[in-house]
Amino acid sequence: ARVLHGWVGHPASYPANLVYAARNRVSPAAYDVLAPLAWLGGTDRRGGTDLGGDDGLFIDSGWHAREMDGDRSFRWATDTAILRVPLARTTDVALAITLRPFEAPGSAPQQLTILVNERPQAPVTLAPGWQTVSTPVPGAAWRTGINRVTLRFANQTRPRDIGAADTRWLSAAVDTVTVEIR
């Protein structure tokens, strides 16, 4: 039943889930789980997710497994990591991302470019350590339904190349992603 649902969604959701799937380029099953979780629904002025927490519906490609840093959950991102951001409506928002760049000795500061539905926002140079980067994103960049937010980092490093055992390509650890109406 779970496999069948993954392909076709819940029959009681027809035809809404088929329309949603076609508009958002996802399976019909995504409607059943993402549509009710859409951010900025009703009177909500803010929405978001904790990466490394209950984030399976929101992550796409470019992410490693969940990890912890003390009581903070996060995921490491490669040089290009994609998120699914379901919005109930479009409006001007501040997109805030809490992250920490991977710091290799002697490397240049990490730079992040955020793309919202393939529309690049202004690049940001990241400082060492945990920080929250906030960038204004106009309503014209968003669409109602599932949006693709791409985090494109200038550098990625394998810790193995600087003496550690980890062979993964790492750019930054990402903790939370939120949107808030401006």
PDB file of C-alpha atoms in Angstrom:
ATOM      1  CA  ALA A   1       0.000   0.000   0.000  1.00  0.00           C
ATOM      2  CA  ARG A   2       2.864   2.410   0.820  1.00  0.00           C
ATOM      3  CA  VAL A   3       4.552   1.818  -2.566  1.00  0.00           C
ATOM      4  CA  LEU A   4       1.263   2.222  -4.426  1.00  0.00           C
ATOM      5  CA  HIS A   5       0.539   5.463  -2.535  1.00  0.00           C
ATOM      6  CA  GLY A   6       3.997   6.753  -3.501  1.00  0.00           C
ATOM      7  CA  TRP A   7       3.100   6.356  -7.171  1.00  0.00           C
ATOM      8  CA  VAL A   8      -0.516   7.479  -7.338  1.00  0.00           C
ATOM      9  CA  GLY A   9      -1.375   9.179  -4.046  1.00  0.00           C
ATOM     10  CA  HIS A  10      -4.650   8.707  -2.225  1.00  0.00           C
ATOM     11  CA  PRO A  11      -7.582   8.027  -4.605  1.00  0.00           C
ATOM     12  CA  ALA A  12      -9.871  10.258  -2.514  1.00  0.00           C
ATOM     13  CA  SER A  13      -7.559  13.181  -3.345  1.00  0.00           C
ATOM     14  CA  TYR A  14      -8.249  12.868  -7.095  1.00  0.00           C
ATOM     15  CA  PRO A  15      -8.262  15.029  -9.171  1.00  0.00           C
ATOM     16  CA  ALA A  16      -6.653  17.674  -6.907  1.00  0.00           C
ATOM     17  CA  ASN A  17      -3.495  15.614  -6.368  1.00  0.00           C
ATOM     18  CA  LEU A  18      -3.086  15.019 -10.117  1.00  0.00           C
ATOM     19  CA  VAL A  19      -3.294  18.756 -10.850  1.00  0.00           C
ATOM     20  CA  TYR A  20      -0.895  19.509  -7.971  1.00  0.00           C
ATOM     21  CA  ALA A  21       1.543  16.870  -9.254  1.00  0.00           C
ATOM     22  CA  ALA A  22       1.498  18.249 -12.794  1.00  0.00           C
ATOM     23  CA  ARG A  23       1.976  21.875 -11.664  1.00  0.00           C
ATOM     24  CA  ASN A  24       4.757  21.085  -9.209  1.00  0.00           C
ATOM     25  CA  ARG A  25       6.530  18.244 -11.025  1.00  0.00           C
ATOM     26  CA  VAL A  26       6.114  15.808  -8.130  1.00  0.00           C
ATOM     27  CA  SER A  27       4.243  12.547  -7.612  1.00  0.00           C
ATOM     28  CA  PRO A  28       0.521  12.742  -6.780  1.00  0.00           C
ATOM     29  CA  ALA A  29       1.405  11.413  -3.306  1.00  0.00           C
ATOM     30  CA  ALA A  30       3.246  14.690  -2.556  1.00  0.00           C
ATOM     31  CA  TYR A  31      -0.105  16.500  -2.491  1.00  0.00           C
ATOM     32  CA  ASP A  32      -1.347  14.298   0.332  1.00  0.00           C
ATOM     33  CA  VAL A  33       1.596  15.197   2.566  1.00  0.00           C
ATOM     34  CA  LEU A  34       2.947  18.585   1.403  1.00  0.00           C
ATOM     35  CA  ALA A  35      -0.257  20.523   0.632  1.00  0.00           C
ATOM     36  CA  PRO A  36      -1.494  20.374   4.258  1.00  0.00           C
ATOM     37  CA  LEU A  37       1.987  21.461   5.470  1.00  0.00           C
ATOM     38  CA  ALA A  38       2.230  24.523   3.193  1.00  0.00           C
ATOM     39  CA  TRP A  39       3.948  27.461   4.853  1.00  0.00           C
ATOM     40  CA  LEU A  40       2.201  30.855   5.148  1.00  0.00           C
ATOM     41  CA  GLY A  41      -1.269  29.311   5.185  1.00  0.00           C
ATOM     42  CA  GLY A  42      -4.174  31.180   6.779  1.00  0.00           C
ATOM     43  CA  THR A  43      -2.899  33.959   9.033  1.00  0.00           C
ATOM     44  CA  ASP A  44       0.589  32.440   9.442  1.00  0.00           C
ATOM     45  CA  ARG A  45       3.314  35.005   8.837  1.00  0.00           C
ATOM     46  CA  ARG A  46       6.124  32.494   9.195  1.00  0.00           C
ATOM     47  CA  GLY A  47       6.924  28.927   8.183  1.00  0.00           C
ATOM     48  CA  GLY A  48       9.964  26.704   8.138  1.00  0.00           C
ATOM     49  CA  THR A  49      11.682  23.449   8.938  1.00  0.00           C
ATOM     50  CA  ASP A  50      14.489  22.125  11.108  1.00  0.00           C
ATOM     51  CA  LEU A  51      16.934  20.224   8.938  1.00  0.00           C
ATOM     52  CA  GLY A  52      18.044  17.098  10.675  1.00  0.00           C
ATOM     53  CA  GLY A  53      14.659  16.981  12.398  1.00  0.00           C
ATOM     54  CA  ASP A  54      11.453  15.885  10.676  1.00  0.00           C
ATOM     55  CA  ASP A  55      12.632  17.182   7.290  1.00  0.00           C
ATOM     56  CA  GLY A  56      12.212  14.257   4.893  1.00  0.00           C
ATOM     57  CA  LEU A  57       9.445  15.944   2.908  1.00  0.00           C
ATOM     58  CA  PHE A  58      11.452  19.115   2.375  1.00  0.00           C
ATOM     59  CA  ILE A  59      14.879  17.882   1.273  1.00  0.00           C
ATOM     60  CA  ASP A  60      15.745  16.990  -2.294  1.00  0.00           C
ATOM     61  CA  SER A  61      19.267  16.322  -3.595  1.00  0.00           C
ATOM     62  CA  GLY A  62      22.640  17.380  -2.195  1.00  0.00           C
ATOM     63  CA  TRP A  63      22.134  16.458   1.472  1.00  0.00           C
ATOM     64  CA  HIS A  64      23.877  14.015   3.794  1.00  0.00           C
ATOM     65  CA  ALA A  65      22.290  12.112   6.688  1.00  0.00           C
ATOM     66  CA  ARG A  66      21.049  13.805   9.852  1.00  0.00           C
ATOM     67  CA  GLU A  67      23.631  14.730  12.479  1.00  0.00           C
ATOM     68  CA  MET A  68      23.784  16.451  15.856  1.00  0.00           C
ATOM     69  CA  ASP A  69      25.999  19.236  17.226  1.00  0.00           C
ATOM     70  CA  GLY A  70      25.127  19.244  20.923  1.00  0.00           C
ATOM     71  CA  ASP A  71      21.350  19.707  20.941  1.00  0.00           C
ATOM     72  CA  ARG A  72      21.277  21.162  17.398  1.00  0.00           C
ATOM     73  CA  SER A  73      20.195  18.847  14.561  1.00  0.00           C
ATOM     74  CA  PHE A  74      21.442  19.582  11.041  1.00  0.00           C
ATOM     75  CA  ARG A  75      22.448  18.128   7.679  1.00  0.00           C
ATOM     76  CA  TRP A  76      25.657  18.680   5.770  1.00  0.00           C
ATOM     77  CA  ALA A  77      25.154  20.052   2.265  1.00  0.00           C
ATOM     78  CA  THR A  78      27.287  19.429  -0.803  1.00  0.00           C
ATOM     79  CA  ASP A  79      28.100  22.313  -3.154  1.00  0.00           C
ATOM     80  CA  THR A  80      24.512  22.272  -4.483  1.00  0.00           C
ATOM     81  CA  ALA A  81      21.671  21.314  -2.133  1.00  0.00           C
ATOM     82  CA  ILE A  82      17.990  21.598  -2.999  1.00  0.00           C
ATOM     83  CA  LEU A  83      15.003  22.113  -0.696  1.00  0.00           C
ATOM     84  CA  ARG A  84      11.279  21.825  -1.417  1.00  0.00           C
ATOM     85  CA  VAL A  85       9.433  24.783   0.102  1.00  0.00           C
ATOM     86  CA  PRO A  86       5.622  24.435  -0.025  1.00  0.00           C
ATOM     87  CA  LEU A  87       3.860  27.806   0.109  1.00  0.00           C
ATOM     88  CA  ALA A  88       0.146  28.423   0.506  1.00  0.00           C
ATOM     89  CA  ARG A  89       0.523  31.895  -1.050  1.00  0.00           C
ATOM     90  CA  THR A  90       3.131  34.129  -2.643  1.00  0.00           C
ATOM     91  CA  THR A  91       4.348  37.341  -1.081  1.00  0.00           C
ATOM     92  CA  ASP A  92       7.571  39.212  -0.324  1.00  0.00           C
ATOM     93  CA  VAL A  93       9.430  37.296   2.389  1.00  0.00           C
ATOM     94  CA  ALA A  94      12.694  37.188   4.268  1.00  0.00           C
ATOM     95  CA  LEU A  95      14.293  33.786   3.686  1.00  0.00           C
ATOM     96  CA  ALA A  96      16.451  32.906   6.703  1.00  0.00           C
ATOM     97  CA  ILE A  97      18.904  30.008   6.825  1.00  0.00           C
ATOM     98  CA  THR A  98      20.861  29.007   9.928  1.00  0.00           C
ATOM     99  CA  LEU A  99      24.096  27.321   8.888  1.00  0.00           C
ATOM    100  CA  ARG A 100      27.796  26.837   9.547  1.00  0.00           C
ATOM    101  CA  PRO A 101      30.320  26.643   6.689  1.00  0.00           C
ATOM    102  CA  PHE A 102      32.784  23.769   6.599  1.00  0.00           C
ATOM    103  CA  GLU A 103      36.075  25.328   7.626  1.00  0.00           C
ATOM    104  CA  ALA A 104      39.208  23.889   6.034  1.00  0.00           C
ATOM    105  CA  PRO A 105      42.528  25.398   7.146  1.00  0.00           C
ATOM    106  CA  GLY A 106      43.730  28.042   4.687  1.00  0.00           C
ATOM    107  CA  SER A 107      40.564  27.985   2.581  1.00  0.00           C
ATOM    108  CA  ALA A 108      38.803  31.090   1.307  1.00  0.00           C
ATOM    109  CA  PRO A 109      35.595  32.136   3.074  1.00  0.00           C
ATOM    110  CA  GLN A 110      32.564  30.177   1.902  1.00  0.00           C
ATOM    111  CA  GLN A 111      30.160  31.989  -0.390  1.00  0.00           C
ATOM    112  CA  LEU A 112      26.465  31.079  -0.721  1.00  0.00           C
ATOM    113  CA  THR A 113      24.130  31.923  -3.584  1.00  0.00           C
ATOM    114  CA  ILE A 114      20.460  31.119  -3.026  1.00  0.00           C
ATOM    115  CA  LEU A 115      18.257  30.411  -6.026  1.00  0.00           C
ATOM    116  CA  VAL A 116      14.475  30.473  -5.623  1.00  0.00           C
ATOM    117  CA  ASN A 117      12.867  28.638  -8.533  1.00  0.00           C
ATOM    118  CA  GLU A 118      16.105  29.205 -10.505  1.00  0.00           C
ATOM    119  CA  ARG A 119      16.112  32.960  -9.735  1.00  0.00           C
ATOM    120  CA  PRO A 120      19.440  33.831  -8.076  1.00  0.00           C
ATOM    121  CA  GLN A 121      19.496  36.102  -5.057  1.00  0.00           C
ATOM    122  CA  ALA A 122      22.506  38.208  -4.047  1.00  0.00           C
ATOM    123  CA  PRO A 123      25.526  36.088  -2.977  1.00  0.00           C
ATOM    124  CA  VAL A 124      26.458  36.089   0.712  1.00  0.00           C
ATOM    125  CA  THR A 125      29.936  35.537   2.174  1.00  0.00           C
ATOM    126  CA  LEU A 126      29.710  33.357   5.277  1.00  0.00           C
ATOM    127  CA  ALA A 127      31.648  33.953   8.475  1.00  0.00           C
ATOM    128  CA  PRO A 128      33.055  31.009  10.466  1.00  0.00           C
ATOM    129  CA  GLY A 129      30.691  29.291  12.908  1.00  0.00           C
ATOM    130  CA  TRP A 130      26.923  29.067  13.229  1.00  0.00           C
ATOM    131  CA  GLN A 131      25.043  32.064  11.824  1.00  0.00           C
ATOM    132  CA  THR A 132      21.685  33.028  10.360  1.00  0.00           C
ATOM    133  CA  VAL A 133      21.725  34.482   6.872  1.00  0.00           C
ATOM    134  CA  SER A 134      18.592  36.391   5.902  1.00  0.00           C
ATOM    135  CA  THR A 135      17.841  37.583   2.399  1.00  0.00           C
ATOM    136  CA  PRO A 136      14.746  39.340   1.051  1.00  0.00           C
ATOM    137  CA  VAL A 137      13.013  37.411  -1.724  1.00  0.00           C
ATOM    138  CA  PRO A 138      10.289  39.170  -3.744  1.00  0.00           C
ATOM    139  CA  GLY A 139       6.906  37.529  -4.134  1.00  0.00           C
ATOM    140  CA  ALA A 140       7.489  37.293  -7.906  1.00  0.00           C
ATOM    141  CA  ALA A 141      10.189  34.645  -7.307  1.00  0.00           C
ATOM    142  CA  TRP A 142       7.752  32.332  -5.480  1.00  0.00           C
ATOM    143  CA  ARG A 143       4.746  30.359  -6.630  1.00  0.00           C
ATOM    144  CA  THR A 144       1.856  28.798  -4.760  1.00  0.00           C
ATOM    145  CA  GLY A 145       2.710  25.122  -4.264  1.00  0.00           C
ATOM    146  CA  ILE A 146       6.169  23.596  -4.170  1.00  0.00           C
ATOM    147  CA  ASN A 147       9.128  25.904  -4.700  1.00  0.00           C
ATOM    148  CA  ARG A 148      12.702  24.781  -5.333  1.00  0.00           C
ATOM    149  CA  VAL A 149      15.230  26.591  -3.165  1.00  0.00           C
ATOM    150  CA  THR A 150      18.776  25.796  -4.252  1.00  0.00           C
ATOM    151  CA  LEU A 151      21.720  26.505  -1.966  1.00  0.00           C
ATOM    152  CA  ARG A 152      24.791  26.861  -4.171  1.00  0.00           C
ATOM    153  CA  PHE A 153      28.093  27.029  -2.294  1.00  0.00           C
ATOM    154  CA  ALA A 154      31.337  28.209  -3.911  1.00  0.00           C
ATOM    155  CA  ASN A 155      33.509  25.560  -2.190  1.00  0.00           C
ATOM    156  CA  GLN A 156      33.238  21.990  -1.049  1.00  0.00           C
ATOM    157  CA  THR A 157      35.911  19.948   0.694  1.00  0.00           C
ATOM    158  CA  ARG A 158      36.435  16.325   1.645  1.00  0.00           C
ATOM    159  CA  PRO A 159      37.662  16.171   5.231  1.00  0.00           C
ATOM    160  CA  ARG A 160      39.828  13.231   4.120  1.00  0.00           C
ATOM    161  CA  ASP A 161      41.857  15.669   2.018  1.00  0.00           C
ATOM    162  CA  ILE A 162      42.836  17.613   5.166  1.00  0.00           C
ATOM    163  CA  GLY A 163      43.665  14.620   7.361  1.00  0.00           C
ATOM    164  CA  ALA A 164      40.283  13.345   8.646  1.00  0.00           C
ATOM    165  CA  ALA A 165      38.651  10.012   7.792  1.00  0.00           C
ATOM    166  CA  ASP A 166      35.399  11.445   6.358  1.00  0.00           C
ATOM    167  CA  THR A 167      35.218  11.033   2.562  1.00  0.00           C
ATOM    168  CA  ARG A 168      32.050  13.060   1.958  1.00  0.00           C
ATOM    169  CA  TRP A 169      32.055  16.358   0.060  1.00  0.00           C
ATOM    170  CA  LEU A 170      30.981  19.074   2.532  1.00  0.00           C
ATOM    171  CA  SER A 171      30.154  22.761   2.050  1.00  0.00           C
ATOM    172  CA  ALA A 172      28.049  23.763   5.050  1.00  0.00           C
ATOM    173  CA  ALA A 173      25.990  22.329   7.890  1.00  0.00           C
ATOM    174  CA  VAL A 174      22.401  23.604   7.632  1.00  0.00           C
ATOM    175  CA  ASP A 175      20.143  23.734  10.686  1.00  0.00           C
ATOM    176  CA  THR A 176      16.941  25.657   9.865  1.00  0.00           C
ATOM    177  CA  VAL A 177      15.226  27.277   6.921  1.00  0.00           C
ATOM    178  CA  THR A 178      12.369  29.745   7.445  1.00  0.00           C
ATOM    179  CA  VAL A 179      10.339  32.256   5.461  1.00  0.00           C
ATOM    180  CA  GLU A 180       8.709  35.241   7.111  1.00  0.00           C
ATOM    181  CA  ILE A 181       6.459  37.839   5.538  1.00  0.00           C
ATOM    182  CA  ARG A 182       8.209  41.214   5.352  1.00  0.00           C
TER     183      ARG A 182
END
